[in-house]
Short mmCIF file of N, CA and C in Angstrom, two decimals:
data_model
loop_
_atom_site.label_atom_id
_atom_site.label_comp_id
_atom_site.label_asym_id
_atom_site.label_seq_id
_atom_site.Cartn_x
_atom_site.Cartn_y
_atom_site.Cartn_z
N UNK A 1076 -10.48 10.97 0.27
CA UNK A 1076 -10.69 10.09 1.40
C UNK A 1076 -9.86 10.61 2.57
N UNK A 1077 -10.12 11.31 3.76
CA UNK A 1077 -9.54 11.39 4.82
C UNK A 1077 -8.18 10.76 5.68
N UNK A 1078 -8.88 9.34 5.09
CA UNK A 1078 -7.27 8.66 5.94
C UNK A 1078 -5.93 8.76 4.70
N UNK A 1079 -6.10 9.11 3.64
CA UNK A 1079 -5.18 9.23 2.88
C UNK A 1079 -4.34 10.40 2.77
N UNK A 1080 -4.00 11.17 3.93
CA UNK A 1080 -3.53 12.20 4.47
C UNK A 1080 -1.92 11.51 5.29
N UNK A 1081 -2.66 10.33 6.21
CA UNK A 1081 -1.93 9.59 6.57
C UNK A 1081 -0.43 8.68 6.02
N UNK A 1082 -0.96 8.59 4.87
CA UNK A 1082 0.23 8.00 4.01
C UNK A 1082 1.20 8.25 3.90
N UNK A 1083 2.56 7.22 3.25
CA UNK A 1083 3.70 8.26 2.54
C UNK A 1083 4.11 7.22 1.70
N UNK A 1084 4.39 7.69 0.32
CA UNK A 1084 4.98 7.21 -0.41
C UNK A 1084 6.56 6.33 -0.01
N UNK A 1085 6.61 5.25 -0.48
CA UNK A 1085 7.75 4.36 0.07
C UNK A 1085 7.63 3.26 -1.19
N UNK A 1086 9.28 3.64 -1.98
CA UNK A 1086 9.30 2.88 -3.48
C UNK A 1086 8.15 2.00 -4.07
N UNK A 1087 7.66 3.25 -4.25
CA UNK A 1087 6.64 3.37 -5.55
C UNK A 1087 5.07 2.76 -4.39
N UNK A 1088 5.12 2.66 -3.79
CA UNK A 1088 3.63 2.34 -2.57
C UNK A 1088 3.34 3.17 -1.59
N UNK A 1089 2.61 3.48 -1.14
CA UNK A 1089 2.30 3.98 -0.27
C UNK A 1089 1.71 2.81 0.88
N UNK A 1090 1.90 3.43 2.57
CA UNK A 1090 1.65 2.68 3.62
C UNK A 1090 1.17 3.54 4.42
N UNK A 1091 0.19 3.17 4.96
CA UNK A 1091 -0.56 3.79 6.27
C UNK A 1091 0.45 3.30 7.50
N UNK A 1092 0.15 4.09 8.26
CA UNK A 1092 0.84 3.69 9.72
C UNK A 1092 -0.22 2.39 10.24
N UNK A 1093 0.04 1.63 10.65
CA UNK A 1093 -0.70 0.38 11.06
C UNK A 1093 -1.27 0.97 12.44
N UNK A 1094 -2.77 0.98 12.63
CA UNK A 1094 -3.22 0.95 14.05
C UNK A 1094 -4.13 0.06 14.26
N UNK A 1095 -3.99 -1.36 14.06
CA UNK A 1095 -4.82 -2.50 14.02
C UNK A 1095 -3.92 -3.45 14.49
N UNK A 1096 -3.42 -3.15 15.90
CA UNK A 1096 -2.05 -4.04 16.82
C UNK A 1096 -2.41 -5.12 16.76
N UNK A 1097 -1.70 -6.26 16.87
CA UNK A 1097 -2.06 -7.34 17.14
C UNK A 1097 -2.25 -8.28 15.75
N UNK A 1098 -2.09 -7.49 14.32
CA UNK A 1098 -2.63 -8.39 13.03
C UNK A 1098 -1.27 -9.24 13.21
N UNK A 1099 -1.19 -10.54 12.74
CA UNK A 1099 0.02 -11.07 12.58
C UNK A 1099 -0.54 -11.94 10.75
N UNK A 1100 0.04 -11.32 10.16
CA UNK A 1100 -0.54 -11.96 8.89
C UNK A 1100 -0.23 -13.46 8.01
N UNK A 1101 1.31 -13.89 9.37
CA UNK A 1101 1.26 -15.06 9.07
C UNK A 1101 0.15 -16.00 10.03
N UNK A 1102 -0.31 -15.77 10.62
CA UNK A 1102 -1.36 -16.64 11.83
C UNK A 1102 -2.84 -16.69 11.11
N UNK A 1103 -3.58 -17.79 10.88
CA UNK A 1103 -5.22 -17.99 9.57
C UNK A 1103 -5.94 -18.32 10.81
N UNK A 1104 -5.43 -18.15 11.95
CA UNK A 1104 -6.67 -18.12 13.17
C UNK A 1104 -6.81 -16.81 13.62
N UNK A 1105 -8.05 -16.72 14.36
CA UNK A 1105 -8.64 -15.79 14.73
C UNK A 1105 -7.50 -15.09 15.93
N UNK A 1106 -7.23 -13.66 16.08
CA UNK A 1106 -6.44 -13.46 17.02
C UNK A 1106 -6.92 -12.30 17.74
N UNK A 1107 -6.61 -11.64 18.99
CA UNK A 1107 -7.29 -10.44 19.21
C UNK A 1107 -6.34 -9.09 18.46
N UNK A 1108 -7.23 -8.04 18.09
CA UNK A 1108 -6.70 -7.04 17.30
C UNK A 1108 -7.15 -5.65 18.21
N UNK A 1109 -6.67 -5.01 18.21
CA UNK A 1109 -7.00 -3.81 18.88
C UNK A 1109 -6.69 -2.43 18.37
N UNK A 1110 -7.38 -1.54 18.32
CA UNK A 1110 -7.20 -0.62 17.42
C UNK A 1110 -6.43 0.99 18.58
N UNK A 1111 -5.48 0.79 17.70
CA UNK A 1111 -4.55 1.90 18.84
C UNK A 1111 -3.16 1.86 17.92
N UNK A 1112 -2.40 2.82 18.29
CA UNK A 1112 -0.82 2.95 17.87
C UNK A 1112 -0.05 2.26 18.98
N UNK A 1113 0.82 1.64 18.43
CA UNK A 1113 1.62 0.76 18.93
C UNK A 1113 2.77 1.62 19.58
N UNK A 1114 3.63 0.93 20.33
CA UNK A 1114 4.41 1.36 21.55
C UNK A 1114 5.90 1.93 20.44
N UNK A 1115 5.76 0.96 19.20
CA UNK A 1115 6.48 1.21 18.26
C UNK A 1115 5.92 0.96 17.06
N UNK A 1116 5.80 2.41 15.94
CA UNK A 1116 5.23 1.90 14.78
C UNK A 1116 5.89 1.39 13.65
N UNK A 1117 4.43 0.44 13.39
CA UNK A 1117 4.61 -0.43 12.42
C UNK A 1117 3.71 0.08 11.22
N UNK A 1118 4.18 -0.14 9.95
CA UNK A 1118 3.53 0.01 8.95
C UNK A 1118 2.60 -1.38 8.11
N UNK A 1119 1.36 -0.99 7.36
CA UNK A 1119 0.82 -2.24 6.03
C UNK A 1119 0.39 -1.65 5.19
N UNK A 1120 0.35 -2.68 4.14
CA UNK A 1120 0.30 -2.16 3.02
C UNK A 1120 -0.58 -3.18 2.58
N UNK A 1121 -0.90 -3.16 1.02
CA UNK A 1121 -1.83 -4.56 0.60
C UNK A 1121 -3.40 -4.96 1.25
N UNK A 1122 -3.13 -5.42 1.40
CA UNK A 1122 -4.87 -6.27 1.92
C UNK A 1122 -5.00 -6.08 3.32
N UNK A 1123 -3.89 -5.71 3.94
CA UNK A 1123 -3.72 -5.43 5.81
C UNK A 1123 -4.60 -3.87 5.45
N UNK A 1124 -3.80 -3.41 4.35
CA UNK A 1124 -4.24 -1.73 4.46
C UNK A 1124 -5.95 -1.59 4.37
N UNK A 1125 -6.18 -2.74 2.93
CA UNK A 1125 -7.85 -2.83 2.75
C UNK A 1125 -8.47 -2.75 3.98
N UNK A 1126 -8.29 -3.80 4.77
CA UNK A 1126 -8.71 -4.02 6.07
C UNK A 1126 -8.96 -3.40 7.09
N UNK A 1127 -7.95 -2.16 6.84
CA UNK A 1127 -8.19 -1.12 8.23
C UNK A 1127 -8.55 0.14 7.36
N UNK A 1128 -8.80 -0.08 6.11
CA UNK A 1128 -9.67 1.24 5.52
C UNK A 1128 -11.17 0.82 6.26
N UNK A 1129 -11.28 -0.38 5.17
CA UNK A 1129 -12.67 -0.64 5.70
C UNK A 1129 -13.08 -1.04 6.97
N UNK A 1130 -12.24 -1.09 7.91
CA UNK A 1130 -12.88 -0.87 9.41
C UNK A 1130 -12.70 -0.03 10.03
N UNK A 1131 -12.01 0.95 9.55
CA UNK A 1131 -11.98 2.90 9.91
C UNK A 1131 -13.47 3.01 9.51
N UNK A 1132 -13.96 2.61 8.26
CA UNK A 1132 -15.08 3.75 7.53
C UNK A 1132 -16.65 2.84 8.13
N UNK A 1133 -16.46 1.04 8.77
CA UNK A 1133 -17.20 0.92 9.15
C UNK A 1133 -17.63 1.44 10.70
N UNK A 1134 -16.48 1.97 11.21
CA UNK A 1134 -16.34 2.28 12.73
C UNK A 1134 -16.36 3.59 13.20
N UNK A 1135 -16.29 4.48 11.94
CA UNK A 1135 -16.50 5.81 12.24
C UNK A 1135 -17.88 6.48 11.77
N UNK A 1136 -18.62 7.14 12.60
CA UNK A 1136 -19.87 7.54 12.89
C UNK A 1136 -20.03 8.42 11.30
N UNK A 1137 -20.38 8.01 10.67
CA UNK A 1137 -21.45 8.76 9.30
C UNK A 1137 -21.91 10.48 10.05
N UNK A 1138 -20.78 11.20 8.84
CA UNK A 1138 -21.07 12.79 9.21
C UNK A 1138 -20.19 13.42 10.56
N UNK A 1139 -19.50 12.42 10.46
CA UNK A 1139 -18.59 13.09 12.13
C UNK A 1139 -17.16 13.91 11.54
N UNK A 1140 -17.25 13.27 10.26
CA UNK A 1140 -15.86 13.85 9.93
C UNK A 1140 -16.34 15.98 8.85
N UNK A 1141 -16.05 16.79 9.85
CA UNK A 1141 -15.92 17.83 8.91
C UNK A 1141 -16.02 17.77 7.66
N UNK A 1142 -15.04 17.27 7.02
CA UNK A 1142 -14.55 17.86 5.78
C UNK A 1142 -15.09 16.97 4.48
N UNK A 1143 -15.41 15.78 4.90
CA UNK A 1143 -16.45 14.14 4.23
C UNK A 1143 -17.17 13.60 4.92
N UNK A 1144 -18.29 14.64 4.61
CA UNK A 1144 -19.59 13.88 5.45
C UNK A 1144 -20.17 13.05 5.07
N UNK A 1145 -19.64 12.34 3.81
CA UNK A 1145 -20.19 10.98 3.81
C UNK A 1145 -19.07 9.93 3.82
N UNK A 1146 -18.27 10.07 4.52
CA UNK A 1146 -16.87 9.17 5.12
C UNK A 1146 -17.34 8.82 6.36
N UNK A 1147 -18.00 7.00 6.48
CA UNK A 1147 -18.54 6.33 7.69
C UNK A 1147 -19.52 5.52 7.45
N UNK A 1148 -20.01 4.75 8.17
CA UNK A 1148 -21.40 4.55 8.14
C UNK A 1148 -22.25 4.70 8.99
N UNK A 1149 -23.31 4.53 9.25
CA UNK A 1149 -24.10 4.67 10.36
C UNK A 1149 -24.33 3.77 11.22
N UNK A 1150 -23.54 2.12 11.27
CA UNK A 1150 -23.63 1.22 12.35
C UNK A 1150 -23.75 1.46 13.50
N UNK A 1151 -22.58 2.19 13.73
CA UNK A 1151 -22.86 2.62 15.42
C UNK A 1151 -23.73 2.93 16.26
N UNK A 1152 -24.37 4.37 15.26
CA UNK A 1152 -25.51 4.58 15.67
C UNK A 1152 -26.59 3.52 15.66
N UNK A 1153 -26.83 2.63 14.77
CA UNK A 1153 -27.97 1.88 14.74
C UNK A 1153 -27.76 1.16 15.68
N UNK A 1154 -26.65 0.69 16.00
CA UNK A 1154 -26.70 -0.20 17.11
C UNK A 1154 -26.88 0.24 18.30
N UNK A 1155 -26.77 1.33 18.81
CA UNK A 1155 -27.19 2.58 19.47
C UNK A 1155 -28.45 2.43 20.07
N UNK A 1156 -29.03 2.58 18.98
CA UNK A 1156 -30.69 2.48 18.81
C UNK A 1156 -31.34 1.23 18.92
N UNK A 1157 -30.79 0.28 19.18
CA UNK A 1157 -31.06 -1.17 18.92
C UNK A 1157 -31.24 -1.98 20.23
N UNK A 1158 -31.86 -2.46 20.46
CA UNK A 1158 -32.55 -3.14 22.23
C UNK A 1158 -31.59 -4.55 22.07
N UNK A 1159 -30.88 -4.57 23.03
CA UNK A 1159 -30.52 -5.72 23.75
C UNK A 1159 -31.17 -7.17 22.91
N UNK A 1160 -32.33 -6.60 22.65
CA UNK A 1160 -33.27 -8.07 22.43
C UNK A 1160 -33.78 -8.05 21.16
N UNK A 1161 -32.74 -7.28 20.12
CA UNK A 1161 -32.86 -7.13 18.53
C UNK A 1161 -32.53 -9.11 18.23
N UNK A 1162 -32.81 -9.68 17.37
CA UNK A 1162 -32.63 -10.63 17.47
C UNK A 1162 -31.62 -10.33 15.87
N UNK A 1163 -30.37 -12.06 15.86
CA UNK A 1163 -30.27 -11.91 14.77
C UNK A 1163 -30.11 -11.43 13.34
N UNK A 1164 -31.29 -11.82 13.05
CA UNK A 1164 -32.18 -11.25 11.64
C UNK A 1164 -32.02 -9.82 11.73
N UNK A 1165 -32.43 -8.92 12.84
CA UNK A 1165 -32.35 -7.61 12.32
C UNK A 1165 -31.08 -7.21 12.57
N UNK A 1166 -30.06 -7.87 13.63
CA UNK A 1166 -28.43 -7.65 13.65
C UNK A 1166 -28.03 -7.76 12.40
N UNK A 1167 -28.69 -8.52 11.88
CA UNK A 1167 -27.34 -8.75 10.08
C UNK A 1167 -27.73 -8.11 9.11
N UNK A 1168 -29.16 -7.13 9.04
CA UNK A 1168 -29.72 -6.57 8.51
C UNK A 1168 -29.16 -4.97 8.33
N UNK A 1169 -28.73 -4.92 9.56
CA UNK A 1169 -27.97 -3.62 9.66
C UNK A 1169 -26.28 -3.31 9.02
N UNK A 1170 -25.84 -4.69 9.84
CA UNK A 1170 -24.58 -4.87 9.61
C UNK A 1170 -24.40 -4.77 8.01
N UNK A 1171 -24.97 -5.81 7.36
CA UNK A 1171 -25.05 -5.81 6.09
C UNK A 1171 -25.08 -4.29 5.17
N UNK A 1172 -26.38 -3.83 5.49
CA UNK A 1172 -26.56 -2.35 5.37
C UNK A 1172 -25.21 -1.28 5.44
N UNK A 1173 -24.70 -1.47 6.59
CA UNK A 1173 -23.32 -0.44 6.74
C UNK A 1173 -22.14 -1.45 5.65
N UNK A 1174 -22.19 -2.26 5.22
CA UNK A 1174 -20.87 -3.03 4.59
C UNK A 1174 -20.93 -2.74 3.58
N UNK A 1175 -22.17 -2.96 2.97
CA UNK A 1175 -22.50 -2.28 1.15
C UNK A 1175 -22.42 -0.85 1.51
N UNK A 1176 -22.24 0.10 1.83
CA UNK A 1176 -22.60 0.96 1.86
C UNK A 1176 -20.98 1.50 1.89
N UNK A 1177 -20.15 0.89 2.78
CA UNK A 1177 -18.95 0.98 3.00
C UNK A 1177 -17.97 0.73 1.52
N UNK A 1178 -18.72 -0.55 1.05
CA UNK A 1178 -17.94 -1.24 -0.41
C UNK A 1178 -18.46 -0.44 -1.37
N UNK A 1179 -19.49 0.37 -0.69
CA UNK A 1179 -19.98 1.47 -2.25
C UNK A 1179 -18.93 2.52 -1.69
N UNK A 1180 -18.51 2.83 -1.14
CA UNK A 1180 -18.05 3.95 -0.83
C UNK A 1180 -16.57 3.83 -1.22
N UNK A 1181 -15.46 2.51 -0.90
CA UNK A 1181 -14.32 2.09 -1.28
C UNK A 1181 -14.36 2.29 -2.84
N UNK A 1182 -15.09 1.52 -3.46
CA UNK A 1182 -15.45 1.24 -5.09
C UNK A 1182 -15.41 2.64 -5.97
N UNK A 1183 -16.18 3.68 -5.16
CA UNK A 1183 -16.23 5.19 -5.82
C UNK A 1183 -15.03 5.74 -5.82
N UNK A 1184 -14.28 5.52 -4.68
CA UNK A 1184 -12.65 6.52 -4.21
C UNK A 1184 -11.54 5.30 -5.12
N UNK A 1185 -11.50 4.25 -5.29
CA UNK A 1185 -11.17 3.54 -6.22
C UNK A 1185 -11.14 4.08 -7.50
N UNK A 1186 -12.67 4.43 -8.34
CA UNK A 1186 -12.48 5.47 -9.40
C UNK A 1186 -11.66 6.20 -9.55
N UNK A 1187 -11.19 6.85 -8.35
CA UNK A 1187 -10.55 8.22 -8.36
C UNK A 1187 -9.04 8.10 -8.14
N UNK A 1188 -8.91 7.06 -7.74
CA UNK A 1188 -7.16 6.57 -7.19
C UNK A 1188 -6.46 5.70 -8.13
N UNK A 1189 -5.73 6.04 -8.02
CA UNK A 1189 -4.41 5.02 -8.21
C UNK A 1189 -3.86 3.76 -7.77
N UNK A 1190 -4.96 3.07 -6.71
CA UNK A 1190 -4.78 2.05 -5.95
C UNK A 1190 -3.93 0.74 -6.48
N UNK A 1191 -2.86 0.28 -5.85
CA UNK A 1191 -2.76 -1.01 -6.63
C UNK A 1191 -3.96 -2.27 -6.05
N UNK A 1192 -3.93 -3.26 -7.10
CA UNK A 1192 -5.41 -4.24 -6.86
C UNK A 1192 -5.32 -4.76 -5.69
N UNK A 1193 -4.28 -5.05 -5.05
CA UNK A 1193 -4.55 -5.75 -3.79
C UNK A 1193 -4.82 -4.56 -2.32
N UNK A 1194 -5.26 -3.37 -3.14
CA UNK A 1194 -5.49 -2.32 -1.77
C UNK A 1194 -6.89 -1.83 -2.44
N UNK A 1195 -7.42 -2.82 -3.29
CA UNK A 1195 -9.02 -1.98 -4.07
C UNK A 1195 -9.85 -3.37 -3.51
N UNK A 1196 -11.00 -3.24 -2.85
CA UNK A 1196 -12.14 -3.65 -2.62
C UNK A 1196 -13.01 -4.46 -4.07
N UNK A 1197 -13.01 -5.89 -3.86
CA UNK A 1197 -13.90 -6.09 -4.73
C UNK A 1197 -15.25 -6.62 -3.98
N UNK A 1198 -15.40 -7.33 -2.59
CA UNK A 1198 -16.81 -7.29 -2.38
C UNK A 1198 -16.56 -7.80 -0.71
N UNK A 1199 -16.94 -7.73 0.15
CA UNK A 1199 -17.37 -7.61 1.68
C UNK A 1199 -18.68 -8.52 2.20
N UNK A 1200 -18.30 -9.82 2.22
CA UNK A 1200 -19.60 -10.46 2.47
C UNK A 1200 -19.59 -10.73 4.37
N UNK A 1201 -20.81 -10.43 5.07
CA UNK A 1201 -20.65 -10.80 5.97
C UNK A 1201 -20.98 -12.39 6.41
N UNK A 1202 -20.40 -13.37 7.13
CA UNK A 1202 -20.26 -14.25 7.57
C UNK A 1202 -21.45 -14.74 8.36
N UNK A 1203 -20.41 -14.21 9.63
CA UNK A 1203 -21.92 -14.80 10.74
C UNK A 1203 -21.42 -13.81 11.92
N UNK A 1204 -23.10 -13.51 12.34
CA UNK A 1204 -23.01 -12.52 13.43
C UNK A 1204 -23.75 -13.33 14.67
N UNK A 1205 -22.96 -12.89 15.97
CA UNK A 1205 -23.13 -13.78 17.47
C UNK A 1205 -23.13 -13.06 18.37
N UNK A 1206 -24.27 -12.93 19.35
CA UNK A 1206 -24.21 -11.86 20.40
C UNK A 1206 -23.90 -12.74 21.50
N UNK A 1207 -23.19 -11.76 22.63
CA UNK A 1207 -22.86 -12.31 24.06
C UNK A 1207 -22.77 -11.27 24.82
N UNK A 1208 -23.68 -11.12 26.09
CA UNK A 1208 -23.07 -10.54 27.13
C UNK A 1208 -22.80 -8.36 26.72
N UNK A 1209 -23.79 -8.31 26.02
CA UNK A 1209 -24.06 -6.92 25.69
C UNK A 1209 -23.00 -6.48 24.08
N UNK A 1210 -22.65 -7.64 23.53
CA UNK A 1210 -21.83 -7.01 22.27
C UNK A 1210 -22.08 -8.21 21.17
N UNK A 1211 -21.71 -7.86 20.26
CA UNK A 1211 -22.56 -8.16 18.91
C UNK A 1211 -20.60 -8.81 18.52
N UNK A 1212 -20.62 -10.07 17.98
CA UNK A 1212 -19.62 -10.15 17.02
C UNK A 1212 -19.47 -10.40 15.94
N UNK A 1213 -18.94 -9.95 14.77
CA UNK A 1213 -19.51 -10.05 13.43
C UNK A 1213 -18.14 -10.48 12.64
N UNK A 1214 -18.36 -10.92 12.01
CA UNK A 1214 -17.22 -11.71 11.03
C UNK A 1214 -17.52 -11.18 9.28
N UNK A 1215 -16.61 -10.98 9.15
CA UNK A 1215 -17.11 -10.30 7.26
C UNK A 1215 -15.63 -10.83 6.58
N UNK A 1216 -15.76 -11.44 5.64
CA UNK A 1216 -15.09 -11.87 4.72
C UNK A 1216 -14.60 -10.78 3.49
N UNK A 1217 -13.63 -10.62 3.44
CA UNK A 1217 -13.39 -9.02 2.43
C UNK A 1217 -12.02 -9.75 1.33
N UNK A 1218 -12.69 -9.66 0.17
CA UNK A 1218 -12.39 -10.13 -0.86
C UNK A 1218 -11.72 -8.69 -2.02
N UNK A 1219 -10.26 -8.64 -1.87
CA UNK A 1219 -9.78 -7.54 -2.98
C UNK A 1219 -9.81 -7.86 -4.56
N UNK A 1220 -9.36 -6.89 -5.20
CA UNK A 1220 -9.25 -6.95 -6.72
C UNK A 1220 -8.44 -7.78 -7.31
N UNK A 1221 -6.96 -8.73 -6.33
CA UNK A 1221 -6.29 -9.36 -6.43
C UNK A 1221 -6.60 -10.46 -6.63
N UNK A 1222 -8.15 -10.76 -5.88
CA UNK A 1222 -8.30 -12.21 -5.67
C UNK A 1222 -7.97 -13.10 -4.49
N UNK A 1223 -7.69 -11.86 -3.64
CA UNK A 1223 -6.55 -12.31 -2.11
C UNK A 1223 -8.05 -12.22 -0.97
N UNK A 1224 -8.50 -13.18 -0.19
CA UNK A 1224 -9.43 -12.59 0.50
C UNK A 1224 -8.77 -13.16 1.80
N UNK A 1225 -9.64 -12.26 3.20
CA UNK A 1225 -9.41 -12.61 4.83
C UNK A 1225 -10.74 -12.29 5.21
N UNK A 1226 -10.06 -12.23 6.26
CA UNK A 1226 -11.62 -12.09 7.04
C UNK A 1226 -10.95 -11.51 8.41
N UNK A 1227 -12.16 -10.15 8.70
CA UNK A 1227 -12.36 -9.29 10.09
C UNK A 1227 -13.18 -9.46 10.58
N UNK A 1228 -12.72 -9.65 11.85
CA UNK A 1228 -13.25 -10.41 13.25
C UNK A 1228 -13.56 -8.72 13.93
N UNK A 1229 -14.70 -8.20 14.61
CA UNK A 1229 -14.29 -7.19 15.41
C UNK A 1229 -15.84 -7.67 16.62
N UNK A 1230 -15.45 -7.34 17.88
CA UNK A 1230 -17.11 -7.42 18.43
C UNK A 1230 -17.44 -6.09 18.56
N UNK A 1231 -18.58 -5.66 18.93
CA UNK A 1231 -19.12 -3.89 18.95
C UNK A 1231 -20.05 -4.31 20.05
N UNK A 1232 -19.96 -3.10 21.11
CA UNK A 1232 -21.35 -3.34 21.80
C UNK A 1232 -22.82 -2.58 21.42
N UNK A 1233 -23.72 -3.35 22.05
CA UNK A 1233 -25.00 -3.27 21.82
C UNK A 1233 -25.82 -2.58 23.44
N UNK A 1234 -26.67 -2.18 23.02
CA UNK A 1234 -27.37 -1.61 24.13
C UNK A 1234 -27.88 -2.35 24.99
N UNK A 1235 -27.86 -2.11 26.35
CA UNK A 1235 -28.50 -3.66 27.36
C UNK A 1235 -29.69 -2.74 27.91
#
């Protein structure tokens, strides 16, 4: 897996550098998150880490990466391709599409790792998706091996 380059071992865990500013994991309301390195880094681990695996691999373009060309999905693009006046039904159709596809992809590199359970994917349901003003917002509920679930808020734009 690509982002696992990133890591470093730290008594007996490993932590990604956090670039999902703004998580505050004591706060169960919705908050804004922004994806960037912070002015000072911060590290997560656990279910923060799940979270920004699986919105690295839903947010990065399918085949962009050299070395794992099947590290991504193809959302972007579809939404790309997608008229302003996609309704709904075919918004969650897609979305859906890139999430299984994403949780198939976590689930396989899982095989292969050492993960502890609260950094392994057990299932990604999406919520509810709401368009405004040229961007799509989608809510997905992501449920680990722990039994620990949250939920990612991100909006994406759509073609006008």
């Amino acid at each position: 897996m690509p982002i696992s380059g990133i890591t470093t071992n730290y008594v007996g865990r490993s932590i990604d550098i956090h670039i999902m500013q703004g998580v505050d994991p004591k706060k169960a309301d919705a908050h804004p998150v922004t994806l960037s390195f912070g002015k000072i880094s911060n590290y997560c681990t656990g279910i923060q880490k799940l979270v920004q695996r699986f919105a690295i691999l839903l947010l990065t373009e399918l085949g962009s990466q050299p070395n794992s060309p099947e590290f991504g999905s193809s959302l972007l693009l579809d939404l790309r391709k997608t008229s302003s006046q996609a309704n709904i039904g075919e918004l969650t159709g897609l979305i859906n599409t890139a999430c299984m596809n994403v949780v198939s992809f976590l689930r396989n590199f899982q095989r292969t790792s050492e993960l502890p359970a609260d950094e392994q994917i057990d299932t990604a349901v999406l919520q509810s998706v709401q368009t405004s003003g040229g961007r799509i917002d989608i809510r997905i509920g992501i449920l680990n091996m722990e039994g620990a679930s949250t939920v990612f808020i991100t909006p994406l734009p759509i073609n006008q």
